[in-house]
Short mmCIF file of C-alpha atoms in Angstrom, two decimals:
data_model
loop_
_atom_site.label_atom_id
_atom_site.label_comp_id
_atom_site.label_asym_id
_atom_site.label_seq_id
_atom_site.Cartn_x
_atom_site.Cartn_y
_atom_site.Cartn_z
CA MET A 1 -42.89 -0.98 -58.45
CA THR A 2 -38.95 -1.96 -59.48
CA ASP A 3 -38.58 -1.74 -63.12
CA PRO A 4 -38.08 -5.87 -63.75
CA GLU A 5 -34.53 -5.94 -65.31
CA ILE A 6 -33.23 -4.18 -62.35
CA ALA A 7 -35.47 -6.10 -60.02
CA ALA A 8 -34.04 -9.34 -61.10
CA ALA A 9 -30.37 -8.46 -60.98
CA VAL A 10 -30.62 -6.67 -57.59
CA ASP A 11 -31.20 -7.78 -53.85
CA LEU A 12 -33.80 -6.20 -52.95
CA SER A 13 -33.94 -7.73 -49.86
CA ARG A 14 -30.83 -6.35 -48.12
CA PRO A 15 -31.20 -5.34 -44.69
CA PRO A 16 -31.26 -1.88 -43.48
CA LEU A 17 -28.17 0.34 -42.71
CA THR A 18 -28.10 0.75 -38.92
CA ALA A 19 -25.42 2.50 -36.71
CA SER A 20 -23.82 -0.52 -35.74
CA GLY A 21 -23.66 -1.76 -39.56
CA ILE A 22 -21.70 1.28 -40.57
CA PRO A 23 -18.67 -0.37 -40.45
CA ALA A 24 -19.57 -3.61 -42.28
CA ARG A 25 -21.37 -1.29 -45.13
CA ARG A 26 -18.09 0.75 -45.76
CA ALA A 27 -15.96 -3.02 -45.63
CA ALA A 28 -18.54 -4.47 -48.37
CA GLY A 29 -17.88 -1.06 -50.23
CA ARG A 30 -17.47 -1.81 -54.26
CA VAL A 31 -13.55 -1.55 -55.08
CA VAL A 32 -13.00 0.13 -58.10
CA THR A 33 -10.16 -1.00 -60.18
CA ASP A 34 -7.30 0.43 -61.84
CA ALA A 35 -8.89 -0.74 -65.36
CA GLU A 36 -12.08 0.28 -64.58
CA LEU A 37 -10.39 3.83 -64.36
CA THR A 38 -8.57 3.78 -67.36
CA ARG A 39 -11.61 2.82 -69.78
CA GLY A 40 -9.43 0.58 -71.62
CA GLY A 41 -6.26 3.08 -71.60
CA THR A 42 -8.48 6.17 -72.98
CA VAL A 43 -7.85 7.54 -69.21
CA THR A 44 -5.35 8.27 -67.07
CA PHE A 45 -5.40 9.16 -63.09
CA ALA A 46 -3.51 10.43 -60.05
CA GLU A 47 -3.77 10.75 -56.44
CA GLU A 48 -3.11 14.55 -55.45
CA ASP A 49 -4.03 16.91 -52.78
CA ALA A 50 -6.42 19.66 -52.64
CA ASP A 51 -5.40 22.05 -50.01
CA GLY A 52 -5.64 18.92 -47.13
CA VAL A 53 -8.28 17.04 -49.04
CA PRO A 54 -7.01 13.83 -51.42
CA VAL A 55 -8.54 13.83 -54.66
CA LEU A 56 -8.25 11.29 -57.72
CA VAL A 57 -8.07 13.04 -60.63
CA LEU A 58 -8.95 11.44 -63.99
CA ARG A 59 -7.92 12.91 -67.34
CA PRO A 60 -8.49 12.20 -70.81
CA VAL A 61 -5.15 10.32 -72.28
CA GLY A 62 -2.93 13.19 -73.98
CA THR A 63 -5.09 16.29 -72.96
CA SER A 64 -6.93 18.57 -70.23
CA GLY A 65 -10.67 18.89 -70.58
CA PRO A 66 -13.10 21.20 -68.66
CA PRO A 67 -13.72 20.06 -65.23
CA VAL A 68 -16.19 18.20 -63.16
CA LEU A 69 -15.93 17.88 -59.43
CA HIS A 70 -17.66 14.68 -58.36
CA VAL A 71 -18.73 14.01 -54.53
CA HIS A 72 -19.60 9.87 -53.91
CA GLY A 73 -22.48 8.76 -52.05
CA GLY A 74 -22.61 6.20 -49.41
CA GLY A 75 -25.45 8.10 -46.91
CA MET A 76 -22.71 10.28 -45.40
CA VAL A 77 -21.28 7.28 -43.64
CA ALA A 78 -19.10 5.25 -46.31
CA GLY A 79 -17.65 5.31 -49.96
CA THR A 80 -14.07 6.77 -50.81
CA ARG A 81 -12.90 9.04 -53.89
CA ARG A 82 -12.95 5.81 -56.18
CA SER A 83 -16.66 4.88 -55.69
CA ASP A 84 -19.23 5.55 -58.38
CA LEU A 85 -16.25 5.97 -60.57
CA HIS A 86 -16.29 2.70 -62.53
CA LEU A 87 -19.29 4.23 -64.54
CA LEU A 88 -18.28 8.24 -64.44
CA ALA A 89 -15.06 7.55 -66.04
CA GLU A 90 -17.00 7.47 -68.95
CA TRP A 91 -17.48 11.46 -68.80
CA VAL A 92 -13.70 11.73 -69.42
CA SER A 93 -13.42 9.39 -72.06
CA GLU A 94 -16.53 10.52 -74.22
CA LEU A 95 -16.31 14.00 -73.00
CA GLY A 96 -12.77 14.41 -72.37
CA VAL A 97 -13.63 16.25 -69.14
CA THR A 98 -11.40 15.97 -66.15
CA LEU A 99 -12.97 14.63 -63.36
CA VAL A 100 -12.01 15.21 -59.64
CA SER A 101 -13.57 13.24 -56.60
CA PRO A 102 -12.71 13.98 -53.16
CA GLU A 103 -11.86 11.77 -50.16
CA TYR A 104 -14.26 13.71 -47.62
CA ARG A 105 -14.33 12.88 -43.87
CA LEU A 106 -16.99 10.74 -43.05
CA ALA A 107 -19.63 10.66 -40.33
CA PRO A 108 -20.40 10.00 -37.63
CA GLU A 109 -16.80 10.33 -36.78
CA HIS A 110 -16.59 13.78 -38.73
CA PRO A 111 -20.15 14.88 -38.38
CA HIS A 112 -21.28 18.46 -40.10
CA PRO A 113 -20.13 20.45 -41.09
CA VAL A 114 -16.71 18.77 -41.99
CA PRO A 115 -18.03 16.42 -45.05
CA VAL A 116 -19.37 19.66 -46.60
CA GLN A 117 -16.17 21.69 -45.81
CA ASP A 118 -13.90 19.42 -47.19
CA CYS A 119 -16.07 19.25 -50.57
CA TYR A 120 -15.79 22.93 -50.51
CA ARG A 121 -12.26 23.08 -50.53
CA ALA A 122 -11.92 20.60 -52.88
CA LEU A 123 -14.24 22.93 -55.16
CA GLU A 124 -12.19 26.29 -54.24
CA TRP A 125 -8.58 23.91 -55.51
CA VAL A 126 -10.40 22.87 -58.88
CA ARG A 127 -11.23 26.32 -59.50
CA ARG A 128 -8.07 27.68 -58.86
CA ILE A 129 -6.22 24.74 -61.04
CA PHE A 130 -8.59 23.87 -63.40
CA GLY A 131 -11.32 26.52 -64.00
CA SER A 132 -15.10 26.67 -63.43
CA PRO A 133 -16.06 23.25 -62.84
CA VAL A 134 -19.69 21.19 -63.17
CA VAL A 135 -20.27 20.19 -59.60
CA ALA A 136 -21.55 16.67 -59.29
CA GLY A 137 -22.58 14.11 -57.17
CA THR A 138 -24.43 10.71 -55.95
CA SER A 139 -26.64 10.10 -53.53
CA ALA A 140 -24.88 11.44 -50.63
CA GLY A 141 -22.74 13.21 -52.89
CA GLY A 142 -25.53 14.54 -54.61
CA GLY A 143 -26.85 16.60 -51.45
CA LEU A 144 -23.00 17.78 -50.65
CA ALA A 145 -22.68 18.78 -54.17
CA ALA A 146 -25.95 20.78 -54.01
CA ALA A 147 -24.88 21.94 -50.71
CA VAL A 148 -21.21 23.32 -52.04
CA THR A 149 -22.89 24.86 -54.93
CA LEU A 150 -25.28 26.95 -52.25
CA MET A 151 -22.09 28.16 -50.29
CA ALA A 152 -20.11 28.94 -53.66
CA ARG A 153 -23.35 31.27 -54.33
CA ASP A 154 -23.72 33.10 -50.79
CA LEU A 155 -19.89 33.49 -49.89
CA GLY A 156 -18.91 34.79 -53.03
CA GLY A 157 -16.98 31.57 -53.85
CA PRO A 158 -15.65 29.88 -56.86
CA SER A 159 -17.89 30.16 -60.34
CA VAL A 160 -19.83 27.00 -60.82
CA ARG A 161 -20.89 26.28 -64.26
CA GLY A 162 -23.29 23.85 -63.57
CA GLN A 163 -24.68 21.07 -60.92
CA LEU A 164 -25.61 17.52 -61.69
CA LEU A 165 -27.24 15.85 -58.70
CA MET A 166 -28.25 12.03 -59.33
CA CYS A 167 -30.70 10.64 -56.87
CA PRO A 168 -29.45 13.64 -54.12
CA MET A 169 -29.97 13.29 -50.35
CA LEU A 170 -30.94 16.28 -49.93
CA ASP A 171 -33.88 16.85 -46.80
CA ASP A 172 -33.13 15.66 -43.03
CA ARG A 173 -36.68 15.69 -42.03
CA CYS A 174 -37.39 12.47 -44.06
CA GLU A 175 -41.33 13.67 -44.42
CA THR A 176 -42.20 13.41 -47.60
CA PRO A 177 -44.21 10.85 -49.23
CA SER A 178 -41.89 8.54 -50.62
CA SER A 179 -39.64 8.86 -47.60
CA HIS A 180 -42.54 7.64 -45.68
CA GLN A 181 -43.54 5.10 -49.14
CA PHE A 182 -40.18 3.11 -49.05
CA LEU A 183 -40.02 1.22 -45.76
CA SER A 184 -38.38 -2.15 -46.82
CA GLY A 185 -37.91 -3.87 -50.26
CA THR A 186 -35.69 -1.54 -51.80
CA THR A 187 -31.97 -0.84 -51.96
CA TRP A 188 -32.42 2.28 -49.60
CA VAL A 189 -34.96 2.98 -47.03
CA ARG A 190 -36.14 5.15 -44.56
CA SER A 191 -34.46 3.50 -41.95
CA SER A 192 -31.20 3.51 -43.89
CA ASN A 193 -31.69 7.25 -44.36
CA LEU A 194 -32.61 7.77 -40.87
CA THR A 195 -29.37 6.28 -39.86
CA GLY A 196 -27.17 8.43 -42.37
CA TRP A 197 -28.94 11.76 -41.44
CA THR A 198 -28.62 11.12 -37.35
CA ALA A 199 -25.04 9.94 -38.17
CA LEU A 200 -24.47 13.53 -39.93
CA LEU A 201 -26.47 15.76 -37.77
CA GLY A 202 -27.06 13.97 -34.17
CA ASP A 203 -29.53 14.79 -32.08
CA GLU A 204 -30.20 18.17 -34.29
CA ARG A 205 -31.82 15.57 -37.33
CA GLY A 206 -34.92 17.06 -38.15
CA GLY A 207 -35.17 19.89 -35.61
CA PRO A 208 -35.20 23.52 -36.69
CA ASP A 209 -31.79 24.67 -36.50
CA VAL A 210 -30.27 22.50 -39.55
CA SER A 211 -28.22 24.36 -42.09
CA PRO A 212 -28.88 24.30 -45.82
CA TYR A 213 -25.09 23.41 -45.87
CA ALA A 214 -25.97 20.17 -44.21
CA ALA A 215 -29.64 19.71 -45.79
CA PRO A 216 -30.24 21.86 -48.99
CA ALA A 217 -33.50 21.08 -48.71
CA ARG A 218 -33.60 23.26 -45.98
CA VAL A 219 -32.58 26.45 -48.07
CA ALA A 220 -35.22 29.16 -48.09
CA ASP A 221 -33.88 30.74 -51.73
CA LEU A 222 -33.24 28.66 -54.54
CA SER A 223 -32.36 31.61 -57.29
CA GLY A 224 -29.04 32.43 -58.56
CA LEU A 225 -27.99 28.95 -59.27
CA PRO A 226 -26.01 27.62 -62.24
CA PRO A 227 -28.09 25.23 -64.69
CA THR A 228 -28.93 22.20 -62.53
CA TYR A 229 -29.69 18.64 -63.66
CA VAL A 230 -31.55 16.29 -61.28
CA ASP A 231 -32.52 12.79 -61.61
CA VAL A 232 -34.14 10.16 -59.83
CA GLY A 233 -35.81 6.38 -59.90
CA SER A 234 -39.50 6.54 -59.05
CA VAL A 235 -38.71 3.60 -56.47
CA ASP A 236 -36.26 5.80 -54.48
CA VAL A 237 -36.87 7.28 -51.21
CA PHE A 238 -35.04 10.42 -52.38
CA ARG A 239 -37.83 10.84 -55.26
CA ASP A 240 -40.16 14.06 -54.11
CA GLU A 241 -37.21 15.62 -52.56
CA ALA A 242 -35.38 15.44 -55.48
CA VAL A 243 -38.78 16.91 -57.45
CA GLU A 244 -39.52 19.51 -54.71
CA TYR A 245 -35.72 20.62 -55.27
CA ALA A 246 -36.01 21.39 -59.32
CA SER A 247 -39.46 22.59 -58.92
CA ARG A 248 -38.45 25.22 -56.34
CA ILE A 249 -35.29 26.15 -59.04
CA TRP A 250 -38.26 26.94 -61.84
CA GLN A 251 -39.85 28.81 -59.00
CA ALA A 252 -37.30 31.17 -58.42
CA GLY A 253 -36.62 31.25 -61.80
CA GLY A 254 -33.68 29.21 -62.46
CA ASP A 255 -32.86 26.50 -65.22
CA ALA A 256 -33.14 22.64 -64.02
CA GLU A 257 -33.71 19.79 -65.94
CA LEU A 258 -36.01 17.02 -63.95
CA HIS A 259 -35.73 13.02 -65.06
CA VAL A 260 -37.97 11.05 -62.99
CA TRP A 261 -36.87 7.53 -64.32
CA PRO A 262 -39.67 4.69 -64.14
CA GLY A 263 -38.90 1.45 -61.62
CA GLY A 264 -35.49 3.34 -61.02
CA CYS A 265 -34.50 2.10 -57.30
CA HIS A 266 -31.65 4.30 -55.35
CA GLY A 267 -28.51 3.90 -57.68
CA PHE A 268 -30.11 1.21 -60.35
CA ASP A 269 -27.43 2.70 -62.86
CA GLN A 270 -24.39 1.57 -60.92
CA LEU A 271 -26.10 -1.60 -59.64
CA VAL A 272 -27.13 -2.77 -62.82
CA PRO A 273 -25.16 -0.49 -65.57
CA ASP A 274 -26.28 -2.48 -68.82
CA ALA A 275 -29.90 -2.29 -68.06
CA VAL A 276 -32.03 -0.29 -70.48
CA LEU A 277 -33.59 1.98 -68.07
CA SER A 278 -29.81 2.78 -66.55
CA ARG A 279 -28.18 3.40 -70.03
CA ARG A 280 -31.27 6.04 -71.10
CA ALA A 281 -30.29 7.49 -67.79
CA ARG A 282 -26.62 7.35 -68.46
CA SER A 283 -27.20 8.91 -71.61
CA ALA A 284 -29.34 11.68 -70.61
CA ARG A 285 -26.86 13.04 -67.87
CA ILE A 286 -23.95 13.05 -70.57
CA GLU A 287 -25.63 15.02 -73.17
CA TRP A 288 -26.62 17.64 -70.63
CA LEU A 289 -23.03 17.60 -69.60
CA ARG A 290 -22.01 17.93 -73.54
CA ARG A 291 -24.47 20.93 -73.44
CA VAL A 292 -23.40 22.92 -70.46
CA LEU A 293 -19.60 22.25 -71.18
CA ARG A 294 -20.27 23.74 -75.00
#
């Protein structure tokens, strides 16, 4: 059941995403304003080029703190480098981090491996310019963040200080109980999820040959990863794959912190940022970042 405070403020009858509806979903995306990015003059921002990938770089006024690479959400098919930053700019003002948000190319026009390659190129640039980052991501961006962290481990790439995966989109097979549970009446349902994964993978979605760099739940070995934070709402199609990912990190001897927010629908903290549950979720992430960045 969705948290009553959130349910009262969110349209839970929104129609599912279809392939034909992708252009409209892109056009309807929330526009994050300059004023939201600057947070009352405490944050500056600039458009930069990360080896061919456009990025938005947010810095605290008067200084440059440790880097966080944040990958935006949008079901693999929507969103921009400004997406999600109306809230995540608070990491810059409160923690003093330098936040880098890449504009990765979107499916279906740019299927796998293009989006993850764009994000990995941005990771290499951040490491070279700012030092070892925390890699973070929301929804589809959470899956991409997990994927580039795996790539960095497997390919001997840039060191990653930690990974922060918020309601991450990890498993193209869509066969967990929560994937079958939420068919309607919430913000991201099973059919929407199938649309996103099919846009990224085409006919290979759900088949035997999908790369873990497309769907990180496919990876056989989750050892050797940096400290990890995973959170998800209990009323989220991604709930069970997120819980399983954290559990498998523990089983491999790794460090993971897991939060399942009771009554949280997909993206609840961004949709209703002033709700009690949303404030709790954002506060817990900030405290984890504070510890990892020390």
